[in-house]
Tab-separated table of C-alpha atoms and ligand atoms in Angstrom:
chain	number	residue	atom	x	y	z
A	1	UNK	CA	57.142	18.022	115.515
A	2	UNK	CA	53.713	18.695	114.068
A	3	UNK	CA	54.013	20.873	110.996
A	4	UNK	CA	50.714	21.384	109.215
A	5	UNK	CA	50.908	23.454	106.046
A	6	UNK	CA	47.220	24.414	106.344
A	7	UNK	CA	47.906	26.145	109.667
A	8	UNK	CA	50.635	28.240	108.124
A	9	UNK	CA	48.945	29.641	105.011
A	10	UNK	CA	47.377	33.080	105.327
A	11	UNK	CA	43.600	33.071	105.194
A	12	UNK	CA	43.389	35.504	102.244
A	13	UNK	CA	45.832	33.354	100.299
A	14	UNK	CA	43.739	30.247	100.963
A	15	UNK	CA	40.692	32.060	99.616
A	16	UNK	CA	42.437	33.767	96.696
A	17	UNK	CA	41.434	32.974	93.146
A	18	UNK	CA	44.693	33.296	91.205
A	19	UNK	CA	44.952	35.388	88.032
A	20	UNK	CA	44.614	33.190	85.026
A	21	UNK	CA	46.743	34.416	82.152
A	22	UNK	CA	46.218	33.628	78.485
A	23	UNK	CA	49.295	31.428	78.565
A	24	UNK	CA	47.964	29.516	81.576
A	25	UNK	CA	44.625	28.853	79.893
A	26	UNK	CA	45.959	27.481	76.667
A	27	UNK	CA	49.278	25.688	76.643
A	28	UNK	CA	50.788	25.276	73.180
A	29	UNK	CA	51.297	21.694	72.074
A	30	UNK	CA	54.098	22.736	69.775
A	31	UNK	CA	52.031	22.597	66.582
A	32	UNK	CA	51.582	25.744	64.522
A	33	UNK	CA	48.699	27.692	65.996
A	34	UNK	CA	47.364	31.187	65.605
A	35	UNK	CA	47.637	32.993	68.948
A	36	UNK	CA	45.093	35.784	69.221
A	37	UNK	CA	44.501	35.390	72.952
A	38	UNK	CA	46.952	37.745	74.705
A	39	UNK	CA	46.804	41.033	72.784
A	40	UNK	CA	50.426	40.648	71.782
A	41	UNK	CA	51.993	42.274	68.735
A	42	UNK	CA	52.015	39.495	66.111
A	43	UNK	CA	55.265	40.500	64.386
A	44	UNK	CA	57.981	38.112	65.523
A	45	UNK	CA	61.131	39.604	67.058
A	46	UNK	CA	62.020	36.936	69.604
A	47	UNK	CA	60.315	38.609	72.553
A	48	UNK	CA	56.935	39.748	71.189
A	49	UNK	CA	55.159	36.914	73.021
A	50	UNK	CA	54.622	36.691	76.764
A	51	UNK	CA	57.075	34.298	78.411
A	52	UNK	CA	56.036	30.873	79.706
A	53	UNK	CA	54.531	31.662	83.149
A	54	UNK	CA	55.667	28.238	84.388
A	55	UNK	CA	59.155	28.369	82.793
A	56	UNK	CA	58.846	24.706	81.834
A	57	UNK	CA	62.041	24.394	79.787
A	58	UNK	CA	64.153	26.017	82.452
A	59	UNK	CA	62.506	24.070	85.280
A	60	UNK	CA	63.042	20.732	83.515
A	61	UNK	CA	66.777	21.399	83.348
A	62	UNK	CA	66.953	22.542	86.967
A	63	UNK	CA	64.849	19.617	88.174
A	64	UNK	CA	67.113	17.155	86.397
A	65	UNK	CA	70.286	18.738	87.759
A	66	UNK	CA	68.978	18.952	91.317
A	67	UNK	CA	67.256	15.593	91.419
A	68	UNK	CA	63.749	16.887	92.116
A	69	UNK	CA	60.505	17.218	90.172
A	70	UNK	CA	59.376	20.329	88.251
A	71	UNK	CA	56.534	20.694	90.732
A	72	UNK	CA	59.013	21.251	93.550
A	73	UNK	CA	60.344	24.395	91.883
A	74	UNK	CA	59.237	27.998	91.909
A	75	UNK	CA	61.329	30.575	90.076
A	76	UNK	CA	61.426	34.281	90.798
A	77	UNK	CA	62.925	37.594	89.773
A	78	UNK	CA	65.952	36.953	91.995
A	79	UNK	CA	65.759	35.171	95.356
A	80	UNK	CA	64.594	38.475	96.708
A	81	UNK	CA	61.234	37.966	94.992
A	82	UNK	CA	61.093	34.377	96.217
A	83	UNK	CA	61.684	35.500	99.812
A	84	UNK	CA	58.997	38.182	99.458
A	85	UNK	CA	56.509	35.587	98.182
A	86	UNK	CA	57.235	33.459	101.261
A	87	UNK	CA	56.348	36.383	103.528
A	88	UNK	CA	53.192	37.138	101.594
A	89	UNK	CA	51.999	33.542	101.509
A	90	UNK	CA	52.621	32.648	105.141
A	91	UNK	CA	52.887	35.746	107.357
A	92	UNK	CA	49.834	37.715	108.415
A	93	UNK	CA	50.854	41.395	108.716
A	94	UNK	CA	50.751	42.844	112.258
A	95	UNK	CA	50.094	39.394	113.679
A	96	UNK	CA	52.755	36.873	112.699
A	97	UNK	CA	56.508	36.974	113.202
A	98	UNK	CA	59.640	35.504	111.676
A	99	UNK	CA	62.972	34.660	113.245
A	100	UNK	CA	66.282	35.817	111.830
A	101	UNK	CA	69.832	35.367	113.132
A	102	UNK	CA	72.020	38.441	112.816
A	103	UNK	CA	74.622	39.043	111.586
A	104	UNK	CA	72.986	37.901	108.351
A	105	UNK	CA	71.571	38.935	104.984
A	106	UNK	CA	69.836	42.308	105.199
A	107	UNK	CA	66.885	41.470	102.953
A	108	UNK	CA	65.087	39.402	105.614
A	109	UNK	CA	64.670	42.529	107.719
A	110	UNK	CA	63.749	44.755	104.762
A	111	UNK	CA	61.083	42.249	103.737
A	112	UNK	CA	59.717	41.809	107.242
A	113	UNK	CA	59.458	45.605	107.601
A	114	UNK	CA	57.849	45.917	104.176
A	115	UNK	CA	55.310	43.213	104.964
A	116	UNK	CA	54.670	44.520	108.507
A	117	UNK	CA	55.768	41.248	110.047
A	118	UNK	CA	57.689	41.308	113.309
A	119	UNK	CA	61.292	40.193	113.011
A	120	UNK	CA	62.470	38.425	116.165
A	121	UNK	CA	66.239	38.549	116.136
A	122	UNK	CA	68.283	35.869	117.856
A	123	UNK	CA	72.008	36.573	117.509
A	124	UNK	CA	74.334	33.889	116.262
A	125	UNK	CA	76.698	32.512	118.885
A	126	UNK	CA	80.220	33.962	119.099
A	127	UNK	CA	81.436	31.373	116.587
A	128	UNK	CA	78.608	32.306	114.208
A	129	UNK	CA	76.337	29.302	114.771
A	130	UNK	CA	72.545	29.322	115.318
A	131	UNK	CA	71.683	29.570	119.023
A	132	UNK	CA	69.121	26.783	118.825
A	133	UNK	CA	67.928	26.852	122.448
A	134	UNK	CA	67.290	30.594	122.430
A	135	UNK	CA	65.593	30.385	119.028
A	136	UNK	CA	63.202	27.673	120.232
A	137	UNK	CA	62.479	29.701	123.374
A	138	UNK	CA	61.771	32.772	121.253
A	139	UNK	CA	59.270	30.991	118.993
A	140	UNK	CA	55.608	31.861	119.607
A	141	UNK	CA	52.447	30.396	118.110
A	142	UNK	CA	52.627	33.206	115.549
A	143	UNK	CA	56.150	32.381	114.404
A	144	UNK	CA	55.842	31.304	110.788
A	145	UNK	CA	59.345	31.273	109.316
A	146	UNK	CA	62.896	30.833	110.560
A	147	UNK	CA	65.414	32.199	108.057
A	148	UNK	CA	68.660	30.226	108.008
A	149	UNK	CA	71.341	31.620	105.727
A	150	UNK	CA	73.938	28.895	105.194
A	151	UNK	CA	76.642	29.601	104.135
A	152	UNK	CA	75.876	32.829	105.946
A	153	UNK	CA	76.363	36.317	104.554
A	154	UNK	CA	78.398	38.227	105.810
A	155	UNK	CA	80.210	35.758	108.102
A	156	UNK	CA	80.910	33.236	105.307
A	157	UNK	CA	80.515	30.001	107.292
A	158	UNK	CA	78.076	27.167	106.654
A	159	UNK	CA	76.170	26.324	109.834
A	160	UNK	CA	76.400	23.011	111.656
A	161	UNK	CA	74.028	20.518	110.043
A	162	UNK	CA	73.003	19.163	113.431
A	163	UNK	CA	71.840	22.602	114.549
A	164	UNK	CA	69.827	23.151	111.385
A	165	UNK	CA	68.269	19.696	111.785
A	166	UNK	CA	67.258	20.617	115.347
A	167	UNK	CA	65.420	23.652	114.021
A	168	UNK	CA	63.683	21.623	111.317
A	169	UNK	CA	62.635	18.993	113.838
A	170	UNK	CA	61.458	21.282	116.621
A	171	UNK	CA	59.772	24.173	114.822
A	172	UNK	CA	56.200	23.878	113.530
A	173	UNK	CA	56.576	26.595	110.897
A	174	UNK	CA	58.753	26.828	107.817
A	175	UNK	CA	62.529	26.690	107.954
A	176	UNK	CA	63.849	28.593	104.941
A	177	UNK	CA	67.471	27.749	104.182
A	178	UNK	CA	69.029	30.384	101.943
A	179	UNK	CA	71.690	28.575	99.938
A	180	UNK	CA	72.863	31.487	97.788
A	181	UNK	CA	76.483	30.382	98.357
A	182	UNK	CA	76.041	26.604	98.531
A	183	UNK	CA	78.120	25.939	95.403
A	184	UNK	CA	81.221	27.312	97.139
A	185	UNK	CA	80.751	25.071	100.165
A	186	UNK	CA	81.722	21.538	100.995
A	187	UNK	CA	78.521	21.145	102.995
A	188	UNK	CA	75.822	19.319	101.035
A	189	UNK	CA	72.688	21.129	99.950
A	190	UNK	CA	69.558	20.571	102.043
A	191	UNK	CA	67.644	19.837	98.835
A	192	UNK	CA	68.384	16.139	99.405
A	193	UNK	CA	66.482	16.310	102.717
A	194	UNK	CA	63.173	17.600	101.329
A	195	UNK	CA	61.462	14.226	101.634
A	196	UNK	CA	62.379	14.053	105.296
A	197	UNK	CA	61.231	17.549	106.329
A	198	UNK	CA	57.832	18.823	105.122
A	199	UNK	CA	58.598	22.273	106.578
A	200	UNK	CA	61.863	22.720	104.663
A	201	UNK	CA	62.206	25.390	101.985
A	202	UNK	CA	65.520	25.872	100.178
A	203	UNK	CA	66.311	28.987	98.165
A	204	UNK	CA	69.121	29.244	95.654
A	205	UNK	CA	70.077	31.741	92.961
A	206	UNK	CA	71.966	32.091	89.701
A	207	UNK	CA	73.452	35.363	91.008
A	208	UNK	CA	76.629	34.058	92.620
A	209	UNK	CA	78.288	30.794	91.525
A	210	UNK	CA	76.450	30.741	88.189
A	211	UNK	CA	77.666	34.236	87.357
A	212	UNK	CA	74.296	35.647	86.343
A	213	UNK	CA	73.410	38.360	88.859
A	214	UNK	CA	72.281	40.547	85.951
A	215	UNK	CA	69.464	38.303	84.737
A	216	UNK	CA	67.759	37.969	88.147
A	217	UNK	CA	66.851	34.340	88.652
A	218	UNK	CA	65.970	33.063	92.093
A	219	UNK	CA	65.045	29.472	92.836
A	220	UNK	CA	62.752	28.083	95.514
A	221	UNK	CA	62.747	24.348	96.162
A	222	UNK	CA	60.226	22.746	98.504
A	223	UNK	CA	57.424	20.189	98.698
A	224	UNK	CA	54.876	20.255	95.885
A	225	UNK	CA	52.279	21.480	98.388
A	226	UNK	CA	54.327	24.510	99.432
A	227	UNK	CA	55.207	25.311	95.802
A	228	UNK	CA	51.516	25.182	94.918
A	229	UNK	CA	50.794	27.924	97.457
A	230	UNK	CA	53.578	30.140	96.119
A	231	UNK	CA	52.496	29.556	92.530
A	232	UNK	CA	49.056	30.780	93.425
A	233	UNK	CA	50.305	34.227	94.423
A	234	UNK	CA	53.273	34.814	92.118
A	235	UNK	CA	52.952	37.474	89.421
A	236	UNK	CA	52.053	35.584	86.217
A	237	UNK	CA	55.077	36.569	84.120
A	238	UNK	CA	57.643	37.163	86.857
A	239	UNK	CA	60.572	35.562	84.977
A	240	UNK	CA	61.067	37.264	81.629
A	241	UNK	CA	61.866	35.574	78.319
A	242	UNK	CA	65.462	36.842	78.077
A	243	UNK	CA	66.205	35.562	81.581
A	244	UNK	CA	64.721	32.160	80.808
A	245	UNK	CA	66.796	31.866	77.623
A	246	UNK	CA	70.069	32.962	79.195
A	247	UNK	CA	69.530	30.708	82.222
A	248	UNK	CA	68.884	27.693	79.983
A	249	UNK	CA	72.070	28.422	77.997
A	250	UNK	CA	74.088	28.626	81.188
A	251	UNK	CA	72.637	25.467	82.721
A	252	UNK	CA	73.489	23.568	79.541
A	253	UNK	CA	77.102	24.614	80.085
A	254	UNK	CA	77.602	23.405	83.659
A	255	UNK	CA	81.218	22.599	82.838
A	256	UNK	CA	82.062	26.293	82.586
A	257	UNK	CA	80.209	27.020	85.806
A	258	UNK	CA	82.175	24.320	87.618
A	259	UNK	CA	85.475	25.578	86.207
A	260	UNK	CA	84.717	29.093	87.396
A	261	UNK	CA	83.763	27.858	90.847
A	262	UNK	CA	87.014	25.881	91.062
A	263	UNK	CA	88.953	29.006	90.056
A	264	UNK	CA	87.199	31.117	92.661
A	265	UNK	CA	87.950	28.504	95.346
A	266	UNK	CA	91.647	28.485	94.406
A	267	UNK	CA	91.710	32.259	94.558
A	268	UNK	CA	89.810	32.282	97.840
A	269	UNK	CA	92.541	30.214	99.453
A	270	UNK	CA	95.281	32.526	98.155
A	271	UNK	CA	93.432	35.666	99.184
A	272	UNK	CA	92.750	34.235	102.635
A	273	UNK	CA	96.411	33.407	103.167
A	274	UNK	CA	97.467	36.840	101.930
A	275	UNK	CA	94.995	38.572	104.256
A	276	UNK	CA	96.328	36.586	107.211
A	277	UNK	CA	99.766	38.046	106.473
A	278	UNK	CA	98.670	41.683	106.569
A	279	UNK	CA	99.718	43.165	109.906
A	280	UNK	CA	96.569	45.225	110.547
A	281	UNK	CA	94.330	42.227	109.804
A	282	UNK	CA	93.489	40.751	113.193
A	283	UNK	CA	91.324	37.833	112.182
A	284	UNK	CA	90.269	36.136	108.976
A	285	UNK	CA	87.085	34.139	109.493
A	286	UNK	CA	86.581	30.681	107.965
A	287	UNK	CA	84.565	30.816	104.766
A	288	UNK	CA	82.395	28.484	102.705
A	289	UNK	CA	81.380	31.263	100.297
A	290	UNK	CA	82.947	33.418	97.560
A	291	UNK	CA	83.876	36.133	100.038
A	292	UNK	CA	86.015	36.512	103.116
A	293	UNK	CA	85.160	38.391	106.296
A	294	UNK	CA	88.213	39.881	107.977
A	295	UNK	CA	88.545	41.803	111.212
A	296	UNK	CA	90.968	44.729	110.999
A	297	UNK	CA	92.296	47.363	113.392
A	298	UNK	CA	90.082	50.175	112.078
A	299	UNK	CA	87.537	49.205	109.414
A	300	UNK	CA	86.562	52.792	108.563
A	301	UNK	CA	90.186	53.765	107.966
A	302	UNK	CA	90.997	50.693	105.873
A	303	UNK	CA	87.780	50.978	103.878
A	304	UNK	CA	88.577	54.572	102.908
A	305	UNK	CA	92.203	53.815	102.114
A	306	UNK	CA	91.147	51.003	99.777
A	307	UNK	CA	88.596	53.308	98.171
A	308	UNK	CA	91.332	55.843	97.440
A	309	UNK	CA	93.067	53.085	95.500
A	310	UNK	CA	89.902	52.336	93.551
A	311	UNK	CA	89.040	49.196	95.518
A	312	UNK	CA	85.529	48.788	96.908
A	313	UNK	CA	84.915	46.293	99.689
A	314	UNK	CA	81.999	46.087	102.103
A	315	UNK	CA	82.319	47.494	105.599
A	316	UNK	CA	80.167	45.221	107.787
A	317	UNK	CA	81.133	46.824	111.099
A	318	UNK	CA	77.600	47.963	111.951
A	319	UNK	CA	76.343	44.377	112.082
A	320	UNK	CA	76.299	42.751	115.519
A	321	UNK	CA	79.370	40.585	116.320
A	322	UNK	CA	81.123	42.164	113.310
A	323	UNK	CA	83.025	45.077	114.853
A	324	UNK	CA	85.770	46.370	112.523
A	325	UNK	CA	85.094	43.860	109.796
A	326	UNK	CA	85.450	44.167	106.047
A	327	UNK	CA	83.985	41.717	103.568
A	328	UNK	CA	86.125	40.946	100.531
A	329	UNK	CA	84.482	39.297	97.536
A	330	UNK	CA	86.934	36.969	95.782
A	331	UNK	CA	87.767	38.546	92.421
A	332	UNK	CA	89.900	37.424	89.496
A	333	UNK	CA	93.519	36.462	90.091
A	334	UNK	CA	94.564	39.858	88.733
A	335	UNK	CA	92.095	41.773	90.939
A	336	UNK	CA	93.054	39.893	94.087
A	337	UNK	CA	96.754	40.453	93.426
A	338	UNK	CA	96.116	44.168	93.149
A	339	UNK	CA	94.112	44.221	96.372
A	340	UNK	CA	96.867	42.403	98.252
A	341	UNK	CA	99.542	44.667	96.755
A	342	UNK	CA	97.598	47.742	97.925
A	343	UNK	CA	96.869	46.271	101.379
A	344	UNK	CA	100.603	45.793	101.911
A	345	UNK	CA	101.290	49.490	101.234
A	346	UNK	CA	98.710	50.920	103.653
A	347	UNK	CA	100.067	52.950	106.565
A	348	UNK	CA	98.349	53.996	109.781
A	349	UNK	CA	97.831	57.552	108.488
A	350	UNK	CA	94.389	58.850	107.593
B	401	PLP	C1	73.407	37.478	97.109
B	401	PLP	C2	72.429	36.801	98.008
B	401	PLP	C3	71.209	36.360	97.519
B	401	PLP	C4	70.876	36.517	96.068
B	401	PLP	O1	69.787	37.272	95.845
B	401	PLP	P1	69.269	37.411	94.343
B	401	PLP	O2	68.059	38.253	94.530
B	401	PLP	O3	68.954	36.029	93.850
B	401	PLP	O4	70.340	38.055	93.538
B	401	PLP	C5	70.340	35.687	98.359
B	401	PLP	N1	70.669	35.468	99.649
B	401	PLP	C6	71.850	35.873	100.143
B	401	PLP	C7	72.188	35.556	101.535
B	401	PLP	C8	72.749	36.567	99.347
B	401	PLP	O5	73.902	36.986	99.870
């Protein structure tokens, strides 16, 4: 493998002079100062000042918990912003391409369309694993990113580590591993492998296991060199003050997060077993996430029947390899009980 970061950065990004905000230019040392540099309203209300563009407090906590340095972190307004920054930093519109592996997270395609970057799709194998040989054959000199969603949405499984390693070792562009669901999985995070693979980028989020989808905090973890490139192009104040405060509070209370994850895993097992007992459920796929993909006799029928009982699941039937599948997010004990109770009453009538 011969990954060279320089060969992967867009020319305009290399030449860009980043916006320098007031808060970048002068960093407070903590002593009482008079700040007349950012045209803010001086009357204190908790959010009258611009937020820290580098989110130092929040990053220090994250760095400590993940065993990395602050300079290996970039935070965004959800992972969706992080993924968009990756496109904009590394993919030349109308020239470069990325590789995705359907069935997978829909945002990779939305972002490739938005950024006018070709999306080369290589289907997962029938047991929902990356088809490494076909992927490596599909790669061209303009392939810049392979998106690996593990555990994968909507299938739920974490991919084989050997297969992911093969991609990292044999691809000269970036391998972005989307670990939105890693905290529900027994597979280890790839964050521990960053020193070994210079082309590895890991994305995580507070939206799922950490229970904070509403604050929008996405996390990108990579080499300091890659983070430097992303920092150059990120909007200066992309993570707002309220989000930074709430995220810090939550990260200081990891015990609660872990308890909730444990509860969700217990419920996942019960829900999975209950689904396997429903007669119109034909297959329940293995899951390493906080949702379960199940194949049913008629997904459209079952989706509508559940809706009539006030239960909203996701019909994933239009995705390749996912014919007649519904995706059930694991809810509270109470919610799951209700879902199972309703599932047991459904008839074959429309
Ligand atoms: C939910 C999800 C995310 C989270 O996106 P945010 O913008 O951080 O809320 C990222 N990737 C995948 C695969 C997801 O399913």
